[in-house]
Amino acid sequence: PEARIVHIPNWVDTEMFRPRERVTRPKRPRLVRVLYVGRLVLEKNLPRLARVCQKLGAALTCLGAGPDEQELRDLKAFCPGIIRWEDLPAWHQHADVFCLPSFTEGHPKALLEAMASGLACAVSTGIQAYMMNTMMNTTTFHPTDEAGMADAIVRAFENREHLGLSARGLALRYEIRDVLPQEIRLLESIAR
């Protein structure tokens, strides 16, 4: 009963992950660029995302490694492997939409980094309830609904300017310079 529970969310470096200067592009480019960052494992629902991107004619890039990598390559996803954290912002800068199709998630750092980068995000309803306020700045879909996933990606792309701006605003609440000192104070108190 006397134990304390401390909630410290993931943080994001909003100076490192920031929107790029957008050049005016046609309403719909020939190829929508969809980005995923994380482990390439069953829980992340990536083969379904790759099939949806194929149907949409979208280019999917999956950054990370895991047992689903070969299947994703077979489904025409570009899988360059594990990328150094310092290089991630450049990948965000060249994407149109970030998609997180996971069956389950907690407070995903990859989503915060995409939002801080000003990317429109399509996110599955598998994210924990306390992330629901984040999801108001995204388009959502049920993780097993391919048509819903496709629709969410298209809506995110079509509303990318508005969604990207509001996502960036939310990500600022998780700025490293605000959150990390709380984490350090907690660790110092535990170490005493």
GROMACS .gro file of N, CA, C and O in nm, residues 54-174:
model
  484
   54GLN      N    1   0.071  -0.299  -5.128
   54GLN     CA    2   0.072  -0.350  -5.267
   54GLN      C    3  -0.058  -0.315  -5.337
   54GLN      O    4  -0.057  -0.268  -5.451
   55LYS      N    5  -0.171  -0.339  -5.270
   55LYS     CA    6  -0.301  -0.310  -5.331
   55LYS      C    7  -0.318  -0.161  -5.359
   55LYS      O    8  -0.381  -0.123  -5.458
   56LEU      N    9  -0.262  -0.076  -5.273
   56LEU     CA   10  -0.272   0.068  -5.291
   56LEU      C   11  -0.171   0.122  -5.393
   56LEU      O   12  -0.182   0.237  -5.436
   57GLY      N   13  -0.073   0.040  -5.427
   57GLY     CA   14   0.035   0.088  -5.512
   57GLY      C   15   0.128   0.182  -5.438
   57GLY      O   16   0.190   0.270  -5.496
   58ALA      N   17   0.139   0.162  -5.306
   58ALA     CA   18   0.225   0.245  -5.221
   58ALA      C   19   0.357   0.174  -5.197
   58ALA      O   20   0.364   0.051  -5.195
   59ALA      N   21   0.462   0.253  -5.176
   59ALA     CA   22   0.594   0.198  -5.145
   59ALA      C   23   0.607   0.187  -4.993
   59ALA      O   24   0.592   0.287  -4.923
   60LEU      N   25   0.635   0.067  -4.944
   60LEU     CA   26   0.650   0.045  -4.800
   60LEU      C   27   0.796   0.025  -4.766
   60LEU      O   28   0.864  -0.058  -4.826
   61THR      N   29   0.844   0.100  -4.667
   61THR     CA   30   0.978   0.083  -4.611
   61THR      C   31   0.962   0.039  -4.467
   61THR      O   32   0.892   0.105  -4.389
   62CYS      N   33   1.025  -0.074  -4.432
   62CYS     CA   34   1.022  -0.126  -4.295
   62CYS      C   35   1.164  -0.122  -4.239
   62CYS      O   36   1.250  -0.198  -4.282
   63LEU      N   37   1.188  -0.031  -4.145
   63LEU     CA   38   1.319  -0.019  -4.081
   63LEU      C   39   1.321  -0.106  -3.957
   63LEU      O   40   1.233  -0.093  -3.871
   64GLY      N   41   1.420  -0.192  -3.946
   64GLY     CA   42   1.432  -0.281  -3.833
   64GLY      C   43   1.471  -0.419  -3.880
   64GLY      O   44   1.502  -0.440  -3.997
   65ALA      N   45   1.468  -0.514  -3.788
   65ALA     CA   46   1.505  -0.652  -3.821
   65ALA      C   47   1.415  -0.747  -3.744
   65ALA      O   48   1.354  -0.710  -3.644
   66GLY      N   49   1.407  -0.870  -3.794
   66GLY     CA   50   1.328  -0.972  -3.726
   66GLY      C   51   1.289  -1.082  -3.821
   66GLY      O   52   1.317  -1.078  -3.941
   67PRO      N   53   1.220  -1.183  -3.768
   67PRO     CA   54   1.187  -1.301  -3.846
   67PRO      C   55   1.093  -1.277  -3.964
   67PRO      O   56   1.087  -1.359  -4.055
   68ASP      N   57   1.021  -1.166  -3.968
   68ASP     CA   58   0.929  -1.139  -4.080
   68ASP      C   59   0.998  -1.070  -4.198
   68ASP      O   60   0.934  -1.043  -4.300
   69GLU      N   61   1.126  -1.044  -4.186
   69GLU     CA   62   1.197  -0.966  -4.288
   69GLU      C   63   1.188  -1.027  -4.428
   69GLU      O   64   1.156  -0.957  -4.525
   70GLN      N   65   1.214  -1.156  -4.442
   70GLN     CA   66   1.211  -1.217  -4.575
   70GLN      C   67   1.071  -1.215  -4.634
   70GLN      O   68   1.052  -1.187  -4.752
   71GLU      N   69   0.970  -1.244  -4.552
   71GLU     CA   70   0.832  -1.239  -4.601
   71GLU      C   71   0.798  -1.099  -4.651
   71GLU      O   72   0.732  -1.081  -4.753
   72LEU      N   73   0.843  -0.997  -4.578
   72LEU     CA   74   0.817  -0.859  -4.619
   72LEU      C   75   0.886  -0.828  -4.752
   72LEU      O   76   0.828  -0.764  -4.840
   73ARG      N   77   1.009  -0.875  -4.767
   73ARG     CA   78   1.079  -0.855  -4.895
   73ARG      C   79   1.005  -0.925  -5.009
   73ARG      O   80   0.994  -0.871  -5.119
   74ASP      N   81   0.955  -1.046  -4.979
   74ASP     CA   82   0.878  -1.119  -5.080
   74ASP      C   83   0.752  -1.042  -5.120
   74ASP      O   84   0.704  -1.054  -5.233
   75LEU      N   85   0.698  -0.964  -5.027
   75LEU     CA   86   0.580  -0.882  -5.052
   75LEU      C   87   0.617  -0.742  -5.104
   75LEU      O   88   0.536  -0.650  -5.102
   76LYS      N   89   0.742  -0.727  -5.148
   76LYS     CA   90   0.791  -0.604  -5.213
   76LYS      C   91   0.815  -0.487  -5.120
   76LYS      O   92   0.824  -0.373  -5.165
   77ALA      N   93   0.823  -0.512  -4.990
   77ALA     CA   94   0.859  -0.404  -4.897
   77ALA      C   95   1.010  -0.385  -4.902
   77ALA      O   96   1.086  -0.482  -4.918
   78PHE      N   97   1.055  -0.263  -4.889
   78PHE     CA   98   1.197  -0.232  -4.881
   78PHE      C   99   1.239  -0.245  -4.735
   78PHE      O  100   1.184  -0.175  -4.649
   79CYS      N  101   1.332  -0.336  -4.707
   79CYS     CA  102   1.377  -0.363  -4.570
   79CYS      C  103   1.528  -0.347  -4.563
   79CYS      O  104   1.603  -0.444  -4.583
   80PRO      N  105   1.577  -0.226  -4.534
   80PRO     CA  106   1.722  -0.204  -4.529
   80PRO      C  107   1.788  -0.251  -4.400
   80PRO      O  108   1.909  -0.238  -4.386
   81GLY      N  109   1.711  -0.304  -4.306
   81GLY     CA  110   1.768  -0.353  -4.181
   81GLY      C  111   1.761  -0.251  -4.070
   81GLY      O  112   1.680  -0.158  -4.073
   82ILE      N  113   1.848  -0.270  -3.972
   82ILE     CA  114   1.851  -0.180  -3.857
   82ILE      C  115   1.924  -0.052  -3.898
   82ILE      O  116   2.031  -0.056  -3.957
   83ILE      N  117   1.863   0.060  -3.865
   83ILE     CA  118   1.918   0.191  -3.898
   83ILE      C  119   1.965   0.257  -3.769
   83ILE      O  120   1.897   0.249  -3.667
   84ARG      N  121   2.079   0.323  -3.776
   84ARG     CA  122   2.126   0.396  -3.658
   84ARG      C  123   2.023   0.501  -3.620
   84ARG      O  124   1.963   0.566  -3.706
   85TRP      N  125   2.001   0.518  -3.490
   85TRP     CA  126   1.901   0.611  -3.440
   85TRP      C  127   1.925   0.752  -3.496
   85TRP      O  128   1.831   0.822  -3.533
   86GLU      N  129   2.050   0.791  -3.505
   86GLU     CA  130   2.084   0.924  -3.556
   86GLU      C  131   2.040   0.944  -3.701
   86GLU      O  132   2.025   1.058  -3.747
   87ASP      N  133   2.026   0.834  -3.775
   87ASP     CA  134   1.988   0.842  -3.917
   87ASP      C  135   1.837   0.836  -3.939
   87ASP      O  136   1.790   0.859  -4.051
   88LEU      N  137   1.760   0.805  -3.835
   88LEU     CA  138   1.614   0.791  -3.851
   88LEU      C  139   1.545   0.918  -3.901
   88LEU      O  140   1.455   0.908  -3.985
   89PRO      N  141   1.582   1.037  -3.854
   89PRO     CA  142   1.511   1.155  -3.902
   89PRO      C  143   1.511   1.168  -4.055
   89PRO      O  144   1.410   1.209  -4.113
   90ALA      N  145   1.619   1.131  -4.120
   90ALA     CA  146   1.624   1.141  -4.266
   90ALA      C  147   1.521   1.047  -4.330
   90ALA      O  148   1.460   1.082  -4.432
   91TRP      N  149   1.499   0.931  -4.272
   91TRP     CA  150   1.399   0.838  -4.325
   91TRP      C  151   1.259   0.896  -4.307
   91TRP      O  152   1.174   0.883  -4.395
   92HIS      N  153   1.235   0.958  -4.192
   92HIS     CA  154   1.106   1.023  -4.169
   92HIS      C  155   1.083   1.135  -4.270
   92HIS      O  156   0.972   1.154  -4.319
   93GLN      N  157   1.189   1.208  -4.300
   93GLN     CA  158   1.178   1.322  -4.391
   93GLN      C  159   1.134   1.281  -4.532
   93GLN      O  160   1.076   1.361  -4.603
   94HIS      N  161   1.163   1.157  -4.570
   94HIS     CA  162   1.130   1.113  -4.705
   94HIS      C  163   1.003   1.028  -4.712
   94HIS      O  164   0.972   0.974  -4.817
   95ALA      N  165   0.931   1.020  -4.604
   95ALA     CA  166   0.806   0.943  -4.602
   95ALA      C  167   0.687   1.037  -4.612
   95ALA      O  168   0.696   1.155  -4.580
   96ASP      N  169   0.575   0.982  -4.658
   96ASP     CA  170   0.449   1.058  -4.663
   96ASP      C  171   0.360   1.024  -4.545
   96ASP      O  172   0.290   1.110  -4.493
   97VAL      N  173   0.361   0.896  -4.505
   97VAL     CA  174   0.273   0.845  -4.399
   97VAL      C  175   0.353   0.747  -4.314
   97VAL      O  176   0.430   0.667  -4.367
   98PHE      N  177   0.334   0.753  -4.183
   98PHE     CA  178   0.390   0.652  -4.093
   98PHE      C  179   0.275   0.559  -4.055
   98PHE      O  180   0.166   0.606  -4.022
   99CYS      N  181   0.298   0.428  -4.060
   99CYS     CA  182   0.192   0.334  -4.024
   99CYS      C  183   0.241   0.241  -3.914
   99CYS      O  184   0.350   0.185  -3.922
  100LEU      N  185   0.160   0.226  -3.811
  100LEU     CA  186   0.187   0.135  -3.700
  100LEU      C  187   0.069   0.038  -3.691
  100LEU      O  188  -0.031   0.068  -3.626
  101PRO      N  189   0.078  -0.078  -3.758
  101PRO     CA  190  -0.035  -0.171  -3.768
  101PRO      C  191  -0.042  -0.276  -3.658
  101PRO      O  192  -0.116  -0.374  -3.669
  102SER      N  193   0.031  -0.259  -3.550
  102SER     CA  194   0.049  -0.362  -3.447
  102SER      C  195  -0.082  -0.413  -3.387
  102SER      O  196  -0.179  -0.339  -3.374
  103PHE      N  197  -0.078  -0.540  -3.347
  103PHE     CA  198  -0.189  -0.598  -3.273
  103PHE      C  199  -0.195  -0.537  -3.132
  103PHE      O  200  -0.301  -0.516  -3.077
  104THR      N  201  -0.077  -0.513  -3.073
  104THR     CA  202  -0.069  -0.451  -2.940
  104THR      C  203   0.050  -0.357  -2.936
  104THR      O  204   0.151  -0.379  -3.003
  105GLU      N  205   0.036  -0.252  -2.858
  105GLU     CA  206   0.144  -0.155  -2.835
  105GLU      C  207   0.119  -0.092  -2.699
  105GLU      O  208   0.007  -0.091  -2.651
  106GLY      N  209   0.223  -0.035  -2.643
  106GLY     CA  210   0.210   0.041  -2.520
  106GLY      C  211   0.213   0.189  -2.554
  106GLY      O  212   0.117   0.247  -2.601
  107HIS      N  213   0.326   0.252  -2.532
  107HIS     CA  214   0.348   0.393  -2.562
  107HIS      C  215   0.466   0.397  -2.660
  107HIS      O  216   0.580   0.420  -2.621
  108PRO      N  217   0.440   0.371  -2.788
  108PRO     CA  218   0.549   0.346  -2.884
  108PRO      C  219   0.633   0.469  -2.917
  108PRO      O  220   0.584   0.571  -2.962
  109LYS      N  221   0.762   0.453  -2.894
  109LYS     CA  222   0.858   0.559  -2.923
  109LYS      C  223   0.861   0.588  -3.073
  109LYS      O  224   0.873   0.704  -3.114
  110ALA      N  225   0.850   0.486  -3.156
  110ALA     CA  226   0.853   0.505  -3.302
  110ALA      C  227   0.739   0.598  -3.346
  110ALA      O  228   0.757   0.681  -3.435
  111LEU      N  229   0.622   0.585  -3.284
  111LEU     CA  230   0.509   0.671  -3.317
  111LEU      C  231   0.539   0.815  -3.275
  111LEU      O  232   0.512   0.910  -3.350
  112LEU      N  233   0.596   0.833  -3.156
  112LEU     CA  234   0.629   0.968  -3.110
  112LEU      C  235   0.730   1.035  -3.204
  112LEU      O  236   0.718   1.154  -3.236
  113GLU      N  237   0.829   0.958  -3.250
  113GLU     CA  238   0.929   1.014  -3.340
  113GLU      C  239   0.867   1.052  -3.474
  113GLU      O  240   0.900   1.157  -3.530
  114ALA      N  241   0.776   0.970  -3.524
  114ALA     CA  242   0.708   1.002  -3.651
  114ALA      C  243   0.622   1.127  -3.634
  114ALA      O  244   0.621   1.215  -3.720
  115MET      N  245   0.550   1.136  -3.523
  115MET     CA  246   0.465   1.252  -3.498
  115MET      C  247   0.549   1.378  -3.483
  115MET      O  248   0.515   1.484  -3.536
  116ALA      N  249   0.661   1.368  -3.410
  116ALA     CA  250   0.749   1.483  -3.394
  116ALA      C  251   0.805   1.529  -3.528
  116ALA      O  252   0.832   1.647  -3.548
  117SER      N  253   0.820   1.434  -3.622
  117SER     CA  254   0.869   1.465  -3.755
  117SER      C  255   0.762   1.527  -3.843
  117SER      O  256   0.788   1.561  -3.959
  118GLY      N  257   0.641   1.539  -3.790
  118GLY     CA  258   0.532   1.600  -3.866
  118GLY      C  259   0.471   1.507  -3.968
  118GLY      O  260   0.408   1.552  -4.065
  119LEU      N  261   0.486   1.375  -3.947
  119LEU     CA  262   0.426   1.279  -4.040
  119LEU      C  263   0.281   1.251  -4.003
  119LEU      O  264   0.248   1.238  -3.886
  120ALA      N  265   0.198   1.238  -4.104
  120ALA     CA  266   0.063   1.188  -4.083
  120ALA      C  267   0.076   1.041  -4.046
  120ALA      O  268   0.156   0.969  -4.105
  121CYS      N  269  -0.001   0.996  -3.948
  121CYS     CA  270   0.014   0.860  -3.897
  121CYS      C  271  -0.117   0.782  -3.907
  121CYS      O  272  -0.223   0.834  -3.873
  122ALA      N  273  -0.106   0.658  -3.954
  122ALA     CA  274  -0.217   0.563  -3.955
  122ALA      C  275  -0.182   0.457  -3.851
  122ALA      O  276  -0.077   0.394  -3.859
  123VAL      N  277  -0.269   0.438  -3.751
  123VAL     CA  278  -0.236   0.358  -3.633
  123VAL      C  279  -0.349   0.260  -3.604
  123VAL      O  280  -0.467   0.295  -3.611
  124SER      N  281  -0.312   0.136  -3.568
  124SER     CA  282  -0.414   0.037  -3.533
  124SER      C  283  -0.472   0.066  -3.396
  124SER      O  284  -0.410   0.131  -3.312
  125THR      N  285  -0.591   0.014  -3.373
  125THR     CA  286  -0.655   0.029  -3.243
  125THR      C  287  -0.593  -0.062  -3.138
  125THR      O  288  -0.640  -0.067  -3.025
  126GLY      N  289  -0.484  -0.130  -3.172
  126GLY     CA  290  -0.413  -0.216  -3.077
  126GLY      C  291  -0.327  -0.138  -2.979
  126GLY      O  292  -0.268  -0.196  -2.890
  127ILE      N  293  -0.323  -0.008  -2.993
  127ILE     CA  294  -0.246   0.073  -2.900
  127ILE      C  295  -0.323   0.086  -2.769
  127ILE      O  296  -0.444   0.100  -2.769
  128GLN      N  297  -0.250   0.085  -2.660
  128GLN     CA  298  -0.312   0.091  -2.528
  128GLN      C  299  -0.400   0.215  -2.512
  128GLN      O  300  -0.378   0.318  -2.574
  129ALA      N  301  -0.498   0.205  -2.425
  129ALA     CA  302  -0.598   0.310  -2.407
  129ALA      C  303  -0.539   0.445  -2.372
  129ALA      O  304  -0.588   0.548  -2.415
  130TYR      N  305  -0.428   0.448  -2.295
  130TYR     CA  306  -0.375   0.579  -2.257
  130TYR      C  307  -0.312   0.652  -2.373
  130TYR      O  308  -0.276   0.769  -2.361
  131MET      N  309  -0.299   0.585  -2.488
  131MET     CA  310  -0.250   0.653  -2.608
  131MET      C  311  -0.366   0.706  -2.692
  131MET      O  312  -0.346   0.762  -2.798
  132MET      N  313  -0.488   0.690  -2.646
  132MET     CA  314  -0.604   0.731  -2.725
  132MET      C  315  -0.599   0.879  -2.762
  132MET      O  316  -0.639   0.918  -2.870
  133ASN      N  317  -0.548   0.964  -2.672
  133ASN     CA  318  -0.540   1.106  -2.708
  133ASN      C  319  -0.445   1.127  -2.825
  133ASN      O  320  -0.465   1.215  -2.906
  134THR      N  321  -0.342   1.045  -2.835
  134THR     CA  322  -0.252   1.051  -2.949
  134THR      C  323  -0.326   1.011  -3.076
  134THR      O  324  -0.309   1.070  -3.181
  135MET      N  325  -0.411   0.911  -3.063
  135MET     CA  326  -0.480   0.858  -3.181
  135MET      C  327  -0.578   0.959  -3.240
  135MET      O  328  -0.615   0.948  -3.355
  136MET      N  329  -0.618   1.059  -3.162
  136MET     CA  330  -0.706   1.162  -3.218
  136MET      C  331  -0.633   1.242  -3.325
  136MET      O  332  -0.695   1.308  -3.405
  137ASN      N  333  -0.501   1.235  -3.326
  137ASN     CA  334  -0.421   1.305  -3.426
  137ASN      C  335  -0.376   1.211  -3.536
  137ASN      O  336  -0.283   1.241  -3.609
  138THR      N  337  -0.438   1.095  -3.545
  138THR     CA  338  -0.402   0.994  -3.645
  138THR      C  339  -0.529   0.942  -3.710
  138THR      O  340  -0.640   0.971  -3.665
  139THR      N  341  -0.512   0.863  -3.815
  139THR     CA  342  -0.625   0.786  -3.866
  139THR      C  343  -0.609   0.646  -3.808
  139THR      O  344  -0.497   0.598  -3.791
  140THR      N  345  -0.719   0.581  -3.774
  140THR     CA  346  -0.710   0.452  -3.705
  140THR      C  347  -0.784   0.343  -3.782
  140THR      O  348  -0.871   0.371  -3.865
  141PHE      N  349  -0.749   0.219  -3.749
  141PHE     CA  350  -0.810   0.102  -3.811
  141PHE      C  351  -0.795  -0.016  -3.717
  141PHE      O  352  -0.706  -0.017  -3.631
  142HIS      N  353  -0.882  -0.116  -3.732
  142HIS     CA  354  -0.868  -0.240  -3.656
  142HIS      C  355  -0.755  -0.319  -3.721
  142HIS      O  356  -0.747  -0.326  -3.843
  143PRO      N  357  -0.665  -0.381  -3.642
  143PRO     CA  358  -0.547  -0.445  -3.700
  143PRO      C  359  -0.575  -0.558  -3.799
  143PRO      O  360  -0.490  -0.590  -3.882
  144THR      N  361  -0.694  -0.621  -3.794
  144THR     CA  362  -0.721  -0.730  -3.888
  144THR      C  363  -0.804  -0.685  -4.009
  144THR      O  364  -0.835  -0.765  -4.096
  145ASP      N  365  -0.839  -0.558  -4.015
  145ASP     CA  366  -0.925  -0.505  -4.121
  145ASP      C  367  -0.840  -0.442  -4.231
  145ASP      O  368  -0.802  -0.325  -4.221
  146GLU      N  369  -0.812  -0.518  -4.338
  146GLU     CA  370  -0.726  -0.467  -4.445
  146GLU      C  371  -0.789  -0.349  -4.517
  146GLU      O  372  -0.720  -0.253  -4.550
  147ALA      N  373  -0.920  -0.354  -4.540
  147ALA     CA  374  -0.986  -0.240  -4.607
  147ALA      C  375  -0.978  -0.116  -4.519
  147ALA      O  376  -0.953  -0.006  -4.568
  148GLY      N  377  -0.998  -0.134  -4.389
  148GLY     CA  378  -0.987  -0.022  -4.296
  148GLY      C  379  -0.846   0.034  -4.290
  148GLY      O  380  -0.826   0.155  -4.282
  149MET      N  381  -0.746  -0.056  -4.294
  149MET     CA  382  -0.607  -0.012  -4.294
  149MET      C  383  -0.577   0.069  -4.421
  149MET      O  384  -0.516   0.176  -4.414
  150ALA      N  385  -0.623   0.019  -4.535
  150ALA     CA  386  -0.603   0.090  -4.661
  150ALA      C  387  -0.668   0.228  -4.655
  150ALA      O  388  -0.607   0.329  -4.693
  151ASP      N  389  -0.791   0.233  -4.605
  151ASP     CA  390  -0.862   0.360  -4.594
  151ASP      C  391  -0.789   0.457  -4.501
  151ASP      O  392  -0.778   0.576  -4.530
  152ALA      N  393  -0.737   0.406  -4.390
  152ALA     CA  394  -0.665   0.491  -4.294
  152ALA      C  395  -0.538   0.548  -4.357
  152ALA      O  396  -0.505   0.665  -4.335
  153ILE      N  397  -0.467   0.468  -4.435
  153ILE     CA  398  -0.345   0.516  -4.501
  153ILE      C  399  -0.380   0.624  -4.602
  153ILE      O  400  -0.315   0.730  -4.608
  154VAL      N  401  -0.484   0.600  -4.682
  154VAL     CA  402  -0.526   0.700  -4.781
  154VAL      C  403  -0.571   0.829  -4.713
  154VAL      O  404  -0.532   0.939  -4.753
  155ARG      N  405  -0.651   0.817  -4.605
  155ARG     CA  406  -0.697   0.937  -4.534
  155ARG      C  407  -0.580   1.012  -4.472
  155ARG      O  408  -0.577   1.135  -4.473
  156ALA      N  409  -0.483   0.937  -4.417
  156ALA     CA  410  -0.365   1.002  -4.359
  156ALA      C  411  -0.289   1.078  -4.467
  156ALA      O  412  -0.247   1.192  -4.446
  157PHE      N  413  -0.274   1.015  -4.583
  157PHE     CA  414  -0.204   1.082  -4.692
  157PHE      C  415  -0.279   1.207  -4.738
  157PHE      O  416  -0.220   1.314  -4.754
  158GLU      N  417  -0.409   1.192  -4.758
  158GLU     CA  418  -0.488   1.304  -4.809
  158GLU      C  419  -0.494   1.421  -4.710
  158GLU      O  420  -0.509   1.535  -4.751
  159ASN      N  421  -0.483   1.392  -4.581
  159ASN     CA  422  -0.488   1.496  -4.477
  159ASN      C  423  -0.352   1.516  -4.412
  159ASN      O  424  -0.343   1.559  -4.297
  160ARG      N  425  -0.245   1.484  -4.484
  160ARG     CA  426  -0.112   1.481  -4.424
  160ARG      C  427  -0.066   1.614  -4.367
  160ARG      O  428   0.004   1.616  -4.266
  161GLU      N  429  -0.103   1.723  -4.429
  161GLU     CA  430  -0.057   1.853  -4.378
  161GLU      C  431  -0.119   1.880  -4.241
  161GLU      O  432  -0.050   1.911  -4.144
  162HIS      N  433  -0.252   1.868  -4.231
  162HIS     CA  434  -0.322   1.893  -4.105
  162HIS      C  435  -0.282   1.792  -3.999
  162HIS      O  436  -0.251   1.829  -3.884
  163LEU      N  437  -0.284   1.662  -4.033
  163LEU     CA  438  -0.251   1.559  -3.934
  163LEU      C  439  -0.107   1.571  -3.888
  163LEU      O  440  -0.077   1.552  -3.770
  164GLY      N  441  -0.016   1.602  -3.981
  164GLY     CA  442   0.124   1.617  -3.944
  164GLY      C  443   0.147   1.732  -3.848
  164GLY      O  444   0.222   1.720  -3.751
  165LEU      N  445   0.079   1.842  -3.872
  165LEU     CA  446   0.092   1.959  -3.785
  165LEU      C  447   0.036   1.930  -3.645
  165LEU      O  448   0.100   1.960  -3.544
  166SER      N  449  -0.082   1.869  -3.639
  166SER     CA  450  -0.139   1.840  -3.507
  166SER      C  451  -0.060   1.729  -3.436
  166SER      O  452  -0.046   1.733  -3.313
  167ALA      N  453  -0.005   1.633  -3.511
  167ALA     CA  454   0.077   1.529  -3.450
  167ALA      C  455   0.203   1.590  -3.388
  167ALA      O  456   0.242   1.555  -3.277
  168ARG      N  457   0.263   1.682  -3.459
  168ARG     CA  458   0.383   1.749  -3.407
  168ARG      C  459   0.350   1.821  -3.276
  168ARG      O  460   0.426   1.814  -3.179
  169GLY      N  461   0.237   1.888  -3.273
  169GLY     CA  462   0.196   1.959  -3.152
  169GLY      C  463   0.182   1.866  -3.033
  169GLY      O  464   0.224   1.899  -2.922
  170LEU      N  465   0.126   1.748  -3.055
  170LEU     CA  466   0.112   1.652  -2.946
  170LEU      C  467   0.247   1.598  -2.903
  170LEU      O  468   0.275   1.584  -2.784
  171ALA      N  469   0.334   1.569  -2.999
  171ALA     CA  470   0.465   1.512  -2.967
  171ALA      C  471   0.547   1.607  -2.880
  171ALA      O  472   0.630   1.562  -2.800
  172LEU      N  473   0.523   1.736  -2.893
  172LEU     CA  474   0.597   1.833  -2.811
  172LEU      C  475   0.574   1.811  -2.662
  172LEU      O  476   0.658   1.848  -2.579
  173ARG      N  477   0.463   1.746  -2.625
  173ARG     CA  478   0.436   1.717  -2.483
  173ARG      C  479   0.533   1.613  -2.428
  173ARG      O  480   0.544   1.597  -2.306
  174TYR      N  481   0.599   1.538  -2.516
  174TYR     CA  482   0.689   1.431  -2.475
  174TYR      C  483   0.835   1.468  -2.501
  174TYR      O  484   0.922   1.382  -2.513
   0.00000   0.00000   0.00000
